[in-house]
Amino acid sequence: KHISADGRLRLRAMHWVLTRPRSIRAFRDYMFRKSADPGLTEKLIGEFESKKYLDEQAFAKWLVDLRRRGNKSDRAIKAELTKKGIKTDLPQQFFDNQNDEIDRLSNLIRKKIQIGRYKADPQKLVAYLCRQGFSYESTKIALENYQKAKN
């Protein structure tokens, strides 16, 4: 049985989209890399959105949950969402719980303080955490709380 080039591309695109949540920008980039006709790309976006294969909200929720498990800061997660083509107003509902970020920061401090260079020089740890997107104030407070709990 012979399948047209568009049919093969459609099957590959569907398989790619169904492996995990994807953003529409990522789908467009994928189709561009496959040298797909822009008309076919837009047609598939419409079809996949109507079937909920492409869902910006689901993608944003999935990415936020994934990055939070990796102890990423809210600022770093928002930057990644923007880079992935998610509108900045869409995922705001995911960032209302401030205690969650403090918990992630505390987890990261407990993990990184075991490394010799950070144990010997707390300022290096603070600098690292700030580069990860945590605010300086939050980092200082969390580090002080860690030191109090340790003693």
Coordinates of N, CA and C in Angstrom, one line a residue:
K1 N 0.9 -1.2 0.0 CA 0.0 0.0 0.0 C 0.9 1.2 0.0
H2 N 0.6 2.2 -0.9 CA 1.4 3.4 -1.0 C 0.8 4.5 -0.3
I3 N 1.6 5.2 0.6 CA 1.1 6.4 1.3 C 1.8 7.6 0.7
S4 N 1.1 8.7 0.5 CA 1.7 9.9 -0.1 C 2.7 10.5 0.9
A5 N 3.6 11.3 0.4 CA 4.6 12.0 1.3 C 3.9 12.8 2.4
D6 N 2.8 13.5 2.1 CA 2.1 14.2 3.1 C 1.5 13.3 4.2
G7 N 1.0 12.1 3.7 CA 0.5 11.1 4.7 C 1.5 10.6 5.6
R8 N 2.7 10.3 5.1 CA 3.8 9.9 5.9 C 4.2 10.9 6.9
L9 N 4.3 12.2 6.4 CA 4.7 13.3 7.3 C 3.6 13.5 8.4
R10 N 2.3 13.3 8.0 CA 1.2 13.5 9.0 C 1.4 12.4 10.1
L11 N 1.6 11.2 9.7 CA 1.8 10.1 10.6 C 3.0 10.3 11.6
R12 N 4.1 10.8 11.0 CA 5.3 11.1 11.8 C 5.0 12.2 12.8
A13 N 4.3 13.3 12.3 CA 4.0 14.4 13.1 C 3.1 14.0 14.3
M14 N 2.1 13.1 13.9 CA 1.1 12.7 15.0 C 1.9 11.9 16.0
H15 N 2.8 11.0 15.6 CA 3.6 10.2 16.5 C 4.4 11.1 17.4
W16 N 5.0 12.1 16.8 CA 5.9 13.1 17.6 C 5.1 13.8 18.6
V17 N 3.9 14.3 18.2 CA 3.0 15.1 19.1 C 2.5 14.2 20.3
L18 N 2.2 13.0 20.0 CA 1.6 12.1 21.0 C 2.6 11.6 22.0
T19 N 3.9 11.7 21.8 CA 4.8 11.1 22.8 C 4.9 11.9 24.1
R20 N 4.6 13.2 24.0 CA 4.5 14.1 25.2 C 3.9 15.4 24.9
P21 N 3.4 16.2 25.8 CA 2.8 17.5 25.5 C 3.8 18.3 24.7
R22 N 3.3 19.1 23.7 CA 4.1 19.9 22.9 C 3.5 21.3 22.7
S23 N 4.3 22.3 22.5 CA 3.7 23.6 22.2 C 3.5 23.8 20.7
I24 N 2.7 24.7 20.3 CA 2.4 25.0 18.9 C 3.7 25.4 18.2
R25 N 4.5 26.3 18.9 CA 5.8 26.7 18.3 C 6.7 25.5 18.1
A26 N 6.8 24.6 19.0 CA 7.6 23.5 18.8 C 7.1 22.6 17.7
F27 N 5.8 22.5 17.5 CA 5.3 21.8 16.4 C 5.6 22.4 15.0
R28 N 5.5 23.8 15.0 CA 5.8 24.5 13.8 C 7.3 24.3 13.5
D29 N 8.2 24.4 14.5 CA 9.6 24.2 14.3 C 9.9 22.8 13.8
Y30 N 9.2 21.8 14.3 CA 9.3 20.4 13.9 C 9.0 20.2 12.4
M31 N 7.8 20.8 12.1 CA 7.4 20.7 10.7 C 8.3 21.4 9.7
F32 N 8.9 22.6 10.2 CA 9.8 23.3 9.4 C 11.1 22.5 9.1
R33 N 11.5 21.8 10.2 CA 12.7 20.9 10.0 C 12.5 19.8 9.0
K34 N 11.2 19.3 9.0 CA 10.8 18.3 8.0 C 10.5 18.8 6.7
S35 N 10.7 20.1 6.4 CA 10.4 20.7 5.1 C 9.0 20.6 4.7
A36 N 8.1 20.7 5.7 CA 6.7 20.5 5.4 C 6.1 21.8 4.7
D37 N 5.1 21.7 3.9 CA 4.4 22.8 3.3 C 3.7 23.6 4.5
P38 N 3.9 24.9 4.5 CA 3.2 25.7 5.6 C 1.7 25.5 5.6
G39 N 1.1 25.3 4.5 CA -0.3 25.0 4.5 C -0.7 23.8 5.2
L40 N 0.1 22.7 5.0 CA -0.1 21.4 5.7 C 0.1 21.6 7.2
T41 N 1.2 22.4 7.5 CA 1.5 22.6 9.0 C 0.3 23.3 9.7
E42 N -0.3 24.3 9.1 CA -1.4 25.0 9.7 C -2.6 24.1 9.7
K43 N -2.8 23.3 8.7 CA -4.0 22.4 8.7 C -3.8 21.4 9.8
L44 N -2.6 20.8 10.0 CA -2.4 19.8 11.1 C -2.5 20.5 12.5
I45 N -2.1 21.7 12.6 CA -2.2 22.4 13.9 C -3.7 22.5 14.3
G46 N -4.5 23.0 13.3 CA -5.9 23.0 13.6 C -6.5 21.7 13.9
E47 N -6.2 20.7 13.2 CA -6.7 19.3 13.5 C -6.2 18.8 14.8
F48 N -4.9 19.0 15.1 CA -4.4 18.4 16.4 C -4.9 19.2 17.6
E49 N -5.1 20.5 17.4 CA -5.7 21.3 18.5 C -7.1 20.9 18.8
S50 N -7.9 20.7 17.8 CA -9.3 20.3 18.0 C -9.4 18.9 18.7
K51 N -8.4 18.0 18.4 CA -8.4 16.7 19.1 C -7.6 16.7 20.4
K52 N -7.1 17.9 20.8 CA -6.4 18.1 22.0 C -5.0 17.4 22.0
Y53 N -4.5 17.1 20.8 CA -3.1 16.6 20.7 C -2.1 17.7 21.0
L54 N -2.5 18.9 20.5 CA -1.7 20.1 20.8 C -2.5 21.0 21.8
D55 N -2.0 21.2 22.9 CA -2.7 21.9 24.0 C -1.7 22.8 24.7
E56 N -1.7 24.1 24.5 CA -0.8 25.0 25.2 C -0.9 24.9 26.7
Q57 N -2.1 24.8 27.2 CA -2.3 24.8 28.6 C -1.7 23.5 29.2
A58 N -2.0 22.4 28.6 CA -1.4 21.1 29.1 C 0.1 21.1 29.0
F59 N 0.6 21.7 27.9 CA 2.1 21.7 27.8 C 2.7 22.6 28.9
A60 N 2.1 23.8 29.1 CA 2.6 24.6 30.2 C 2.6 23.9 31.5
K61 N 1.5 23.3 31.8 CA 1.4 22.6 33.1 C 2.4 21.5 33.2
W62 N 2.6 20.7 32.2 CA 3.6 19.6 32.1 C 5.0 20.1 32.4
L63 N 5.3 21.2 31.6 CA 6.7 21.8 31.8 C 6.9 22.4 33.2
V64 N 5.9 23.1 33.7 CA 6.1 23.6 35.0 C 6.3 22.5 36.1
D65 N 5.5 21.5 36.0 CA 5.6 20.4 36.9 C 7.0 19.7 36.8
L66 N 7.4 19.5 35.6 CA 8.7 18.8 35.3 C 9.9 19.7 35.9
R67 N 9.8 21.0 35.6 CA 10.9 21.8 36.1 C 10.9 22.0 37.6
R68 N 9.7 22.0 38.2 CA 9.6 22.2 39.6 C 10.2 20.9 40.3
R69 N 10.0 19.8 39.8 CA 10.6 18.6 40.3 C 12.1 18.6 40.2
G70 N 12.7 19.4 39.3 CA 14.1 19.6 39.2 C 14.6 20.8 40.0
N71 N 13.7 21.3 40.9 CA 14.1 22.5 41.8 C 14.5 23.7 41.0
K72 N 13.8 24.0 39.9 CA 14.1 25.2 39.1 C 13.3 26.4 39.8
S73 N 13.8 27.6 39.6 CA 13.1 28.8 40.1 C 11.9 29.1 39.2
D74 N 10.9 29.8 39.8 CA 9.8 30.3 39.0 C 10.2 31.2 37.8
R75 N 11.2 32.0 38.1 CA 11.7 32.9 37.1 C 12.3 32.1 35.9
A76 N 13.1 31.1 36.2 CA 13.7 30.3 35.2 C 12.7 29.5 34.4
I77 N 11.6 29.0 35.1 CA 10.5 28.3 34.4 C 9.8 29.2 33.5
K78 N 9.5 30.5 33.9 CA 8.8 31.4 33.1 C 9.6 31.8 31.9
A79 N 10.9 31.9 32.0 CA 11.8 32.2 30.9 C 11.7 31.1 29.9
E80 N 11.7 29.9 30.4 CA 11.7 28.7 29.5 C 10.4 28.6 28.7
L81 N 9.3 28.9 29.5 CA 8.0 28.9 28.8 C 7.9 29.9 27.7
T82 N 8.4 31.1 27.9 CA 8.4 32.2 26.9 C 9.3 31.7 25.7
K83 N 10.4 31.1 26.0 CA 11.3 30.6 24.9 C 10.6 29.6 24.1
K84 N 9.7 28.8 24.7 CA 9.0 27.7 24.1 C 7.8 28.2 23.3
G85 N 7.5 29.5 23.4 CA 6.4 30.1 22.7 C 5.1 30.1 23.4
I86 N 5.1 30.0 24.8 CA 3.9 30.1 25.6 C 3.7 31.5 25.9
K87 N 2.5 32.0 25.7 CA 2.2 33.4 26.1 C 2.3 33.6 27.6
T88 N 2.9 34.7 28.0 CA 3.2 34.9 29.4 C 2.0 35.0 30.3
D89 N 0.9 35.4 29.8 CA -0.3 35.5 30.7 C -0.9 34.1 30.9
L90 N -0.7 33.1 30.0 CA -1.3 31.8 30.1 C -0.9 31.0 31.4
P91 N 0.4 30.9 31.7 CA 0.8 30.0 32.9 C 0.8 30.7 34.2
Q92 N 0.3 32.0 34.4 CA 0.4 32.7 35.6 C -0.2 31.9 36.8
Q93 N -1.3 31.2 36.5 CA -2.0 30.5 37.5 C -1.1 29.4 38.2
F94 N -0.1 29.0 37.5 CA 0.8 27.9 38.0 C 1.8 28.5 39.0
F95 N 1.9 29.8 39.1 CA 3.0 30.5 40.0 C 2.4 31.2 41.2
D96 N 1.2 30.9 41.6 CA 0.7 31.6 42.8 C 1.2 31.2 44.1
N97 N 1.7 30.0 44.2 CA 2.1 29.4 45.5 C 3.6 29.8 45.8
Q98 N 3.8 30.8 46.6 CA 5.2 31.2 46.9 C 5.9 30.3 47.8
N99 N 5.2 29.6 48.7 CA 5.9 28.6 49.5 C 6.5 27.5 48.8
D100 N 5.9 27.1 47.7 CA 6.5 26.0 46.8 C 7.9 26.4 46.3
E101 N 8.1 27.6 45.9 CA 9.4 28.0 45.4 C 10.4 28.0 46.6
I102 N 10.0 28.4 47.8 CA 10.9 28.4 48.9 C 11.3 27.0 49.3
D103 N 10.3 26.1 49.2 CA 10.6 24.6 49.4 C 11.7 24.1 48.4
R104 N 11.5 24.5 47.1 CA 12.4 24.1 46.1 C 13.8 24.7 46.3
L105 N 13.8 25.9 46.8 CA 15.1 26.5 47.1 C 15.8 25.8 48.3
S106 N 15.0 25.5 49.3 CA 15.6 24.8 50.4 C 16.1 23.4 50.0
N107 N 15.4 22.7 49.2 CA 15.8 21.4 48.7 C 17.2 21.5 47.9
L108 N 17.2 22.6 47.1 CA 18.4 22.8 46.3 C 19.6 23.1 47.2
I109 N 19.4 23.9 48.2 CA 20.5 24.2 49.2 C 21.0 23.0 49.9
R110 N 20.0 22.1 50.4 CA 20.4 20.9 51.0 C 21.3 20.0 50.1
K111 N 20.9 20.0 48.8 CA 21.6 19.2 47.9 C 23.0 19.7 47.5
K112 N 23.1 21.0 47.3 CA 24.3 21.7 46.8 C 25.3 21.9 47.9
I113 N 24.9 22.0 49.2 CA 25.8 22.3 50.3 C 26.7 21.2 50.5
Q114 N 26.3 20.0 50.0 CA 27.2 18.8 50.2 C 28.4 18.9 49.3
I115 N 28.4 19.7 48.3 CA 29.5 19.8 47.4 C 30.6 20.7 48.0
G116 N 31.8 20.3 48.0 CA 32.9 20.9 48.7 C 33.0 22.4 48.4
R117 N 33.0 22.8 47.2 CA 33.2 24.3 46.9 C 32.1 25.2 47.5
Y118 N 30.9 24.6 47.6 CA 29.8 25.4 48.2 C 29.8 25.3 49.7
K119 N 30.3 24.2 50.3 CA 30.4 24.1 51.7 C 31.5 25.0 52.2
A120 N 32.6 25.2 51.5 CA 33.7 26.0 51.9 C 33.4 27.5 51.7
D121 N 32.6 27.8 50.7 CA 32.3 29.2 50.4 C 30.8 29.5 50.1
P122 N 30.1 29.9 51.2 CA 28.6 30.1 51.0 C 28.3 31.1 50.0
Q123 N 29.2 32.1 49.7 CA 28.9 33.1 48.7 C 28.8 32.5 47.3
K124 N 29.6 31.5 47.1 CA 29.6 30.7 45.8 C 28.2 30.1 45.6
L125 N 27.7 29.6 46.7 CA 26.3 28.9 46.7 C 25.3 30.0 46.4
V126 N 25.4 31.1 47.1 CA 24.4 32.2 46.8 C 24.5 32.6 45.4
A127 N 25.7 32.8 44.8 CA 25.8 33.2 43.4 C 25.2 32.2 42.5
Y128 N 25.5 30.9 42.8 CA 24.9 29.8 42.0 C 23.4 29.9 42.0
L129 N 22.8 30.0 43.1 CA 21.3 30.0 43.3 C 20.7 31.2 42.6
C130 N 21.4 32.4 42.6 CA 20.9 33.6 41.9 C 21.0 33.4 40.4
R131 N 22.0 32.7 39.9 CA 22.1 32.4 38.5 C 21.0 31.4 38.1
Q132 N 20.5 30.6 39.0 CA 19.4 29.7 38.7 C 18.1 30.4 38.7
G133 N 18.0 31.7 39.0 CA 16.8 32.5 38.9 C 16.1 32.8 40.2
F134 N 16.7 32.3 41.4 CA 16.1 32.6 42.7 C 16.6 34.0 43.1
S135 N 15.7 34.8 43.8 CA 16.1 36.1 44.1 C 17.2 36.1 45.2
Y136 N 18.0 37.1 45.3 CA 19.0 37.2 46.3 C 18.4 37.2 47.7
E137 N 17.3 37.9 47.9 CA 16.7 37.9 49.3 C 16.2 36.6 49.7
S138 N 15.5 35.9 48.8 CA 15.0 34.5 49.1 C 16.2 33.6 49.4
T139 N 17.2 33.7 48.6 CA 18.4 32.8 48.8 C 19.0 33.0 50.2
K140 N 19.2 34.3 50.5 CA 19.8 34.6 51.8 C 19.0 34.1 53.0
I141 N 17.7 34.3 52.9 CA 16.8 33.8 54.0 C 16.8 32.3 54.1
A142 N 16.7 31.6 52.9 CA 16.7 30.2 52.9 C 18.0 29.6 53.4
L143 N 19.1 30.3 53.1 CA 20.4 29.8 53.6 C 20.5 30.0 55.1
E144 N 20.0 31.2 55.6 CA 20.0 31.4 57.1 C 19.2 30.3 57.8
N145 N 18.0 30.1 57.2 CA 17.1 29.0 57.8 C 17.8 27.7 57.8
Y146 N 18.5 27.3 56.7 CA 19.2 26.1 56.7 C 20.3 26.0 57.8
Q147 N 21.0 27.1 58.0 CA 22.1 27.2 59.0 C 21.5 27.0 60.4
K148 N 20.3 27.7 60.6 CA 19.6 27.6 61.9 C 19.2 26.1 62.2
A149 N 18.6 25.5 61.2 CA 18.1 24.2 61.3 C 19.2 23.2 61.6
K150 N 20.3 23.4 60.9 CA 21.5 22.6 61.1 C 22.1 22.6 62.5
N151 N 22.0 23.8 63.1 CA 22.6 24.0 64.4 C 21.7 23.6 65.5

